[in-house]
Amino acid sequence: STVLKSGQGRAHSSSFAHRSELRQAKRIVVKLGSAVVTRGDECGLALGRLASIVEQVAMLQNQGREMMIVTSGAVAFGKQRLRHEILLSQSVRQALHSGHSQLNDMSLPVLEARACAAAGQSGLMALYEAMFTQYSTCTAQVLVTNLDFHDDQKRQNLNSTLRELLHMNIVPIINTNDAVVPPPEPNSDLQGVNVISIKDNDSLAARLAVEMKADLLIALSDVEGLYNSPPGTDDAKLIDIFYPGDQQSITYGTKSRVGIGGMEAKVKAALWALHGGTSVVIANGTNPKVTGHVITDIVEGKKVGTFFSEFKPAGPSVEEQTEMARRSGRALASLHPDQRSEIICHLADLLTERKEEILAANKMDMDLAVSAAMLKRLSLSPAKLNSLAVGLRQIATAAQDSVGRVLRRTRVAHNLELEQITVPIGLLLVIFEARPDCLPQVSTLAIASGNALLLKGGKEAANTNHVLHQLTQEALSMHGVKEAVQMVSTREEVEDLCRLDKMIDLIVPRGSSQLVRDIQRAAKGIPVLGHSEGICHVYVDSEASIDKVIKIVRDSKCDYPAACNAMETLLIHRDILRTPMFDQIIDMLRTERVKIHAGPRFASYLTFSPSEAKSMRTEYGELECCMEVVDSMQEAVEHIHKYGSFHTDVIITENEDTAEKFLQQLDSACVFWNASSRFADGYRFGLGAEVGISTARIHARGPVGLEGLLTTKWVLRGDGHTVADFSEHGTMKYLHENLPAGQPLAGQRDSN
């Protein structure tokens, strides 16, 4: 086999440029630092952590990858064994010489590391072998020293041995032969790209990865990755991607609690491996929340630890974009309402003035569309742009008194006035799929409410989104807040964006129910405004008007079947069965080519029934619906509560009492009487636009417009002389006097 000279790995271009490419890694070296393998008392192994790491390595090996482990732990395992032996021999000797068991003065000698390694190496290997056997995976032990890499013949032998083991589907477990290795020489390693001394397992793993042409080196330690300053300091931030030219911006802290290599050694080893053509990720292998999947997450391209890359993108990282948006968003929120309205009106003008530019970009996206449904979602036209501009101007008018509006004003004491005022939520992350018209709508709502905005659009509309975002930033520039709306253009996975919980205040998904569910699952610490399903019901009461029934059912189902506010289940009062009204409903649905799925009870009434519904909780999204029979309005309400998604539900009846009970009892975001479910829309509600439809219980519900993107804060104004004096029962002794709310005049306070 070919022998690699040190530092002469694959060409630079062969290391992976992006995390997403790590899925392609075939040959992987996993380096387990001392802090990962050993217990907190440094005397013995962390068996739980080790077992989960072995499970992940075995799983990747069984996928057809070639896995190698560079492990620490022999010294710790040996220390445990030797301490036990010394304590045992001391107790025996003391008992023999003194005649009585006075063991209180026993002290342990300082154990020499090479002796500990000699005593622990066999036990460590036996443990690995026993663990890997559980996954039908064979292992082999390889002990190396620095001399093995400096001697050409030894290096060739090592290279040949490892390749043969990998060829036989065996996991080599490699460690420095600490029983004979000399103490590390200070500043002896990493003297340039062609020399790397094996003074610790970081340098060993780097050297080995390059020698073996590994695709990926995963270095696990007891820190999350590389920080721009020592972890634990106030301004320390985890670096997602580290580039070779960034060393100057790093301040190193102390090394880990065990082991002989600090973070600086890890970075130097990582950069050496990267130069040799091996991609590197440094991550935490001790965090119990992630240890069970840290290695597989890295290989799947998830944002874990610090990824070393030689390919620096031209634009800012998503973290930098988020910080820019938040900073500029605060300036946006402090603008006068007239200035925010001017920005929106200017954007509305740009949509019509630059329509040729927008439509040219839109045509590029449409030419790449793969289906008729995709074409419909992508399509923009002059008429649609004009309609968008009208909606934007409506929002500009509404924005005049949105931010800073006084909702409540209370005098809690003499010269002590309390106000509750509306304020922006902060930084919004809006993730949308193939609808480019969503971008100006959402951007306008964010501007009107003073919120910063991070946009992640679908790649299907990339060209149109790019132009629309440029126009949005052009409009924002007129008042110096261009960066308040950012478009994520990097290869950022949605799941990775959802982890920016310290920067993002609210996530709004706009797209399929699957997208919404994925985001709700991924966004552990960030509120999500939206709905995962739109299972909307229309209930036809026994006292319904046939004309209204036909119009409402047709519009609810057939106007736009893919919409989240389209009817999915039609509930029919039992008395309507076998009546002319029922026949007309069926005829209309057949004419519109709507496929009917019978609910269990409806099917029991029919001799030849349509196909039975597989589930009563289905969102068809096409010209299909479920039909079911109920005995009463009350039963319809119970059915909707059981099977609905609390989105939009409708009753059709001429009986006002029945309708009012339905409206009162039904617990959905939108409840309609004699109106199509398609009215659940921001435009139709007069909101100008909507950021989405929410079925959440807290904050906004239904179509969410400008008001749904605001929260409140309390402002207390005093004269500096009043203190918070509480009675014995914890109640303030002040008289609370409610004052008129509303927008206060600039520079003038209500004195009453």
PDB file of C-alpha atoms in Angstrom, residues 214-347:
ATOM      1  CA  ALA A 214      -9.289  10.031   6.883  1.00  0.00           C
ATOM      2  CA  ASP A 215     -12.227  12.125   5.683  1.00  0.00           C
ATOM      3  CA  LEU A 216     -13.142  13.324   9.166  1.00  0.00           C
ATOM      4  CA  LEU A 217     -11.548  13.668  12.596  1.00  0.00           C
ATOM      5  CA  ILE A 218     -13.960  14.061  15.528  1.00  0.00           C
ATOM      6  CA  ALA A 219     -12.127  15.253  18.653  1.00  0.00           C
ATOM      7  CA  LEU A 220     -14.255  14.865  21.791  1.00  0.00           C
ATOM      8  CA  SER A 221     -13.302  16.671  25.003  1.00  0.00           C
ATOM      9  CA  ASP A 222     -15.077  18.332  27.948  1.00  0.00           C
ATOM     10  CA  VAL A 223     -15.883  21.653  26.219  1.00  0.00           C
ATOM     11  CA  GLU A 224     -18.603  22.393  23.656  1.00  0.00           C
ATOM     12  CA  GLY A 225     -16.040  23.382  21.054  1.00  0.00           C
ATOM     13  CA  LEU A 226     -13.849  26.372  20.379  1.00  0.00           C
ATOM     14  CA  TYR A 227     -14.794  29.727  21.949  1.00  0.00           C
ATOM     15  CA  ASN A 228     -13.582  33.190  20.992  1.00  0.00           C
ATOM     16  CA  SER A 229     -12.453  33.617  24.614  1.00  0.00           C
ATOM     17  CA  PRO A 230     -12.091  31.171  27.539  1.00  0.00           C
ATOM     18  CA  PRO A 231     -15.418  29.388  28.269  1.00  0.00           C
ATOM     19  CA  GLY A 232     -17.181  30.821  31.300  1.00  0.00           C
ATOM     20  CA  THR A 233     -16.142  34.424  30.649  1.00  0.00           C
ATOM     21  CA  ASP A 234     -18.964  36.889  30.026  1.00  0.00           C
ATOM     22  CA  ASP A 235     -18.417  37.458  26.318  1.00  0.00           C
ATOM     23  CA  ALA A 236     -17.393  33.910  25.377  1.00  0.00           C
ATOM     24  CA  LYS A 237     -19.210  32.669  22.278  1.00  0.00           C
ATOM     25  CA  LEU A 238     -19.034  29.233  20.735  1.00  0.00           C
ATOM     26  CA  ILE A 239     -17.477  29.363  17.282  1.00  0.00           C
ATOM     27  CA  ASP A 240     -19.563  27.371  14.809  1.00  0.00           C
ATOM     28  CA  ILE A 241     -17.012  27.341  11.967  1.00  0.00           C
ATOM     29  CA  PHE A 242     -13.302  28.063  12.455  1.00  0.00           C
ATOM     30  CA  TYR A 243     -11.141  29.126   9.534  1.00  0.00           C
ATOM     31  CA  PRO A 244      -7.314  28.891   9.457  1.00  0.00           C
ATOM     32  CA  GLY A 245      -6.959  32.678   9.353  1.00  0.00           C
ATOM     33  CA  ASP A 246      -8.967  33.198  12.560  1.00  0.00           C
ATOM     34  CA  GLN A 247      -6.280  32.195  15.103  1.00  0.00           C
ATOM     35  CA  GLN A 248      -5.558  35.819  16.043  1.00  0.00           C
ATOM     36  CA  SER A 249      -9.117  36.318  17.340  1.00  0.00           C
ATOM     37  CA  ILE A 250      -8.863  33.476  19.879  1.00  0.00           C
ATOM     38  CA  THR A 251      -7.861  33.721  23.542  1.00  0.00           C
ATOM     39  CA  TYR A 252      -7.034  30.325  25.054  1.00  0.00           C
ATOM     40  CA  GLY A 253      -7.888  29.300  28.587  1.00  0.00           C
ATOM     41  CA  THR A 254      -6.526  26.507  30.745  1.00  0.00           C
ATOM     42  CA  LYS A 255      -6.429  22.885  29.651  1.00  0.00           C
ATOM     43  CA  SER A 256      -9.058  20.356  30.725  1.00  0.00           C
ATOM     44  CA  ARG A 257      -9.134  18.811  34.202  1.00  0.00           C
ATOM     45  CA  VAL A 258      -7.199  15.748  32.979  1.00  0.00           C
ATOM     46  CA  GLY A 259      -4.957  15.026  30.041  1.00  0.00           C
ATOM     47  CA  ILE A 260      -1.883  16.846  28.824  1.00  0.00           C
ATOM     48  CA  GLY A 261      -3.296  18.762  25.842  1.00  0.00           C
ATOM     49  CA  GLY A 262      -5.096  22.084  26.229  1.00  0.00           C
ATOM     50  CA  MET A 263      -7.417  23.770  23.722  1.00  0.00           C
ATOM     51  CA  GLU A 264      -4.511  25.481  22.004  1.00  0.00           C
ATOM     52  CA  ALA A 265      -2.965  22.062  21.322  1.00  0.00           C
ATOM     53  CA  LYS A 266      -6.319  20.817  20.001  1.00  0.00           C
ATOM     54  CA  VAL A 267      -6.637  23.767  17.614  1.00  0.00           C
ATOM     55  CA  LYS A 268      -3.079  23.386  16.328  1.00  0.00           C
ATOM     56  CA  ALA A 269      -3.605  19.659  15.804  1.00  0.00           C
ATOM     57  CA  ALA A 270      -6.942  20.318  14.078  1.00  0.00           C
ATOM     58  CA  LEU A 271      -5.410  22.890  11.722  1.00  0.00           C
ATOM     59  CA  TRP A 272      -2.552  20.509  10.941  1.00  0.00           C
ATOM     60  CA  ALA A 273      -5.053  17.775  10.055  1.00  0.00           C
ATOM     61  CA  LEU A 274      -7.123  20.230   8.011  1.00  0.00           C
ATOM     62  CA  HIS A 275      -4.027  21.243   6.051  1.00  0.00           C
ATOM     63  CA  GLY A 276      -3.462  17.556   5.368  1.00  0.00           C
ATOM     64  CA  GLY A 277      -6.944  17.221   3.842  1.00  0.00           C
ATOM     65  CA  THR A 278      -8.963  15.911   6.809  1.00  0.00           C
ATOM     66  CA  SER A 279     -12.035  17.778   8.032  1.00  0.00           C
ATOM     67  CA  VAL A 280     -12.181  18.295  11.811  1.00  0.00           C
ATOM     68  CA  VAL A 281     -14.905  18.837  14.408  1.00  0.00           C
ATOM     69  CA  ILE A 282     -14.119  19.545  18.081  1.00  0.00           C
ATOM     70  CA  ALA A 283     -17.111  18.829  20.337  1.00  0.00           C
ATOM     71  CA  ASN A 284     -18.193  17.950  23.877  1.00  0.00           C
ATOM     72  CA  GLY A 285     -18.252  14.252  24.677  1.00  0.00           C
ATOM     73  CA  THR A 286     -19.158  14.633  28.359  1.00  0.00           C
ATOM     74  CA  ASN A 287     -22.544  16.420  28.238  1.00  0.00           C
ATOM     75  CA  PRO A 288     -25.119  13.784  29.288  1.00  0.00           C
ATOM     76  CA  LYS A 289     -27.815  15.497  27.166  1.00  0.00           C
ATOM     77  CA  VAL A 290     -25.951  14.963  23.902  1.00  0.00           C
ATOM     78  CA  THR A 291     -23.331  12.241  24.514  1.00  0.00           C
ATOM     79  CA  GLY A 292     -25.705   9.552  23.242  1.00  0.00           C
ATOM     80  CA  HIS A 293     -25.838  11.093  19.759  1.00  0.00           C
ATOM     81  CA  VAL A 294     -22.963  13.593  19.487  1.00  0.00           C
ATOM     82  CA  ILE A 295     -20.919  11.526  17.001  1.00  0.00           C
ATOM     83  CA  THR A 296     -23.862  10.582  14.778  1.00  0.00           C
ATOM     84  CA  ASP A 297     -25.125  14.192  14.856  1.00  0.00           C
ATOM     85  CA  ILE A 298     -21.740  15.421  13.614  1.00  0.00           C
ATOM     86  CA  VAL A 299     -21.689  12.872  10.804  1.00  0.00           C
ATOM     87  CA  GLU A 300     -25.241  13.873   9.842  1.00  0.00           C
ATOM     88  CA  GLY A 301     -24.023  17.457   9.405  1.00  0.00           C
ATOM     89  CA  LYS A 302     -25.822  18.918  12.408  1.00  0.00           C
ATOM     90  CA  LYS A 303     -24.459  22.042  14.060  1.00  0.00           C
ATOM     91  CA  VAL A 304     -22.494  20.467  16.927  1.00  0.00           C
ATOM     92  CA  GLY A 305     -19.205  21.789  18.290  1.00  0.00           C
ATOM     93  CA  THR A 306     -16.741  23.688  16.089  1.00  0.00           C
ATOM     94  CA  PHE A 307     -16.258  22.696  12.460  1.00  0.00           C
ATOM     95  CA  PHE A 308     -12.875  23.508  10.909  1.00  0.00           C
ATOM     96  CA  SER A 309     -13.072  24.585   7.282  1.00  0.00           C
ATOM     97  CA  GLU A 310     -10.663  26.094   4.767  1.00  0.00           C
ATOM     98  CA  PHE A 311     -13.521  27.492   2.686  1.00  0.00           C
ATOM     99  CA  LYS A 312     -14.699  30.788   4.164  1.00  0.00           C
ATOM    100  CA  PRO A 313     -17.993  32.021   2.647  1.00  0.00           C
ATOM    101  CA  ALA A 314     -18.145  35.540   1.251  1.00  0.00           C
ATOM    102  CA  GLY A 315     -21.063  36.748   3.374  1.00  0.00           C
ATOM    103  CA  PRO A 316     -21.629  36.886   7.140  1.00  0.00           C
ATOM    104  CA  SER A 317     -22.494  33.783   9.167  1.00  0.00           C
ATOM    105  CA  VAL A 318     -26.076  33.302  10.327  1.00  0.00           C
ATOM    106  CA  GLU A 319     -24.992  34.220  13.870  1.00  0.00           C
ATOM    107  CA  GLU A 320     -23.508  37.468  12.573  1.00  0.00           C
ATOM    108  CA  GLN A 321     -26.662  38.141  10.555  1.00  0.00           C
ATOM    109  CA  THR A 322     -28.755  37.567  13.678  1.00  0.00           C
ATOM    110  CA  GLU A 323     -26.702  40.034  15.694  1.00  0.00           C
ATOM    111  CA  MET A 324     -26.845  42.609  12.878  1.00  0.00           C
ATOM    112  CA  ALA A 325     -30.630  42.233  12.648  1.00  0.00           C
ATOM    113  CA  ARG A 326     -31.118  42.571  16.406  1.00  0.00           C
ATOM    114  CA  ARG A 327     -28.914  45.666  16.588  1.00  0.00           C
ATOM    115  CA  SER A 328     -30.604  47.346  13.613  1.00  0.00           C
ATOM    116  CA  GLY A 329     -34.026  46.174  14.851  1.00  0.00           C
ATOM    117  CA  ARG A 330     -33.615  48.206  18.044  1.00  0.00           C
ATOM    118  CA  ALA A 331     -32.973  51.287  15.903  1.00  0.00           C
ATOM    119  CA  LEU A 332     -36.069  50.431  13.825  1.00  0.00           C
ATOM    120  CA  ALA A 333     -38.205  50.189  16.980  1.00  0.00           C
ATOM    121  CA  SER A 334     -37.015  53.637  18.124  1.00  0.00           C
ATOM    122  CA  LEU A 335     -38.018  55.346  14.855  1.00  0.00           C
ATOM    123  CA  HIS A 336     -41.054  57.626  14.807  1.00  0.00           C
ATOM    124  CA  PRO A 337     -44.183  55.816  13.536  1.00  0.00           C
ATOM    125  CA  ASP A 338     -44.236  58.122  10.493  1.00  0.00           C
ATOM    126  CA  GLN A 339     -40.738  56.959   9.560  1.00  0.00           C
ATOM    127  CA  ARG A 340     -41.711  53.274   9.735  1.00  0.00           C
ATOM    128  CA  SER A 341     -44.771  54.058   7.582  1.00  0.00           C
ATOM    129  CA  GLU A 342     -42.534  55.856   5.059  1.00  0.00           C
ATOM    130  CA  ILE A 343     -40.336  52.756   4.771  1.00  0.00           C
ATOM    131  CA  ILE A 344     -43.387  50.560   4.099  1.00  0.00           C
ATOM    132  CA  CYS A 345     -44.864  52.947   1.522  1.00  0.00           C
ATOM    133  CA  HIS A 346     -41.495  53.128  -0.231  1.00  0.00           C
ATOM    134  CA  LEU A 347     -41.384  49.297  -0.372  1.00  0.00           C
TER     135      LEU A 347
END
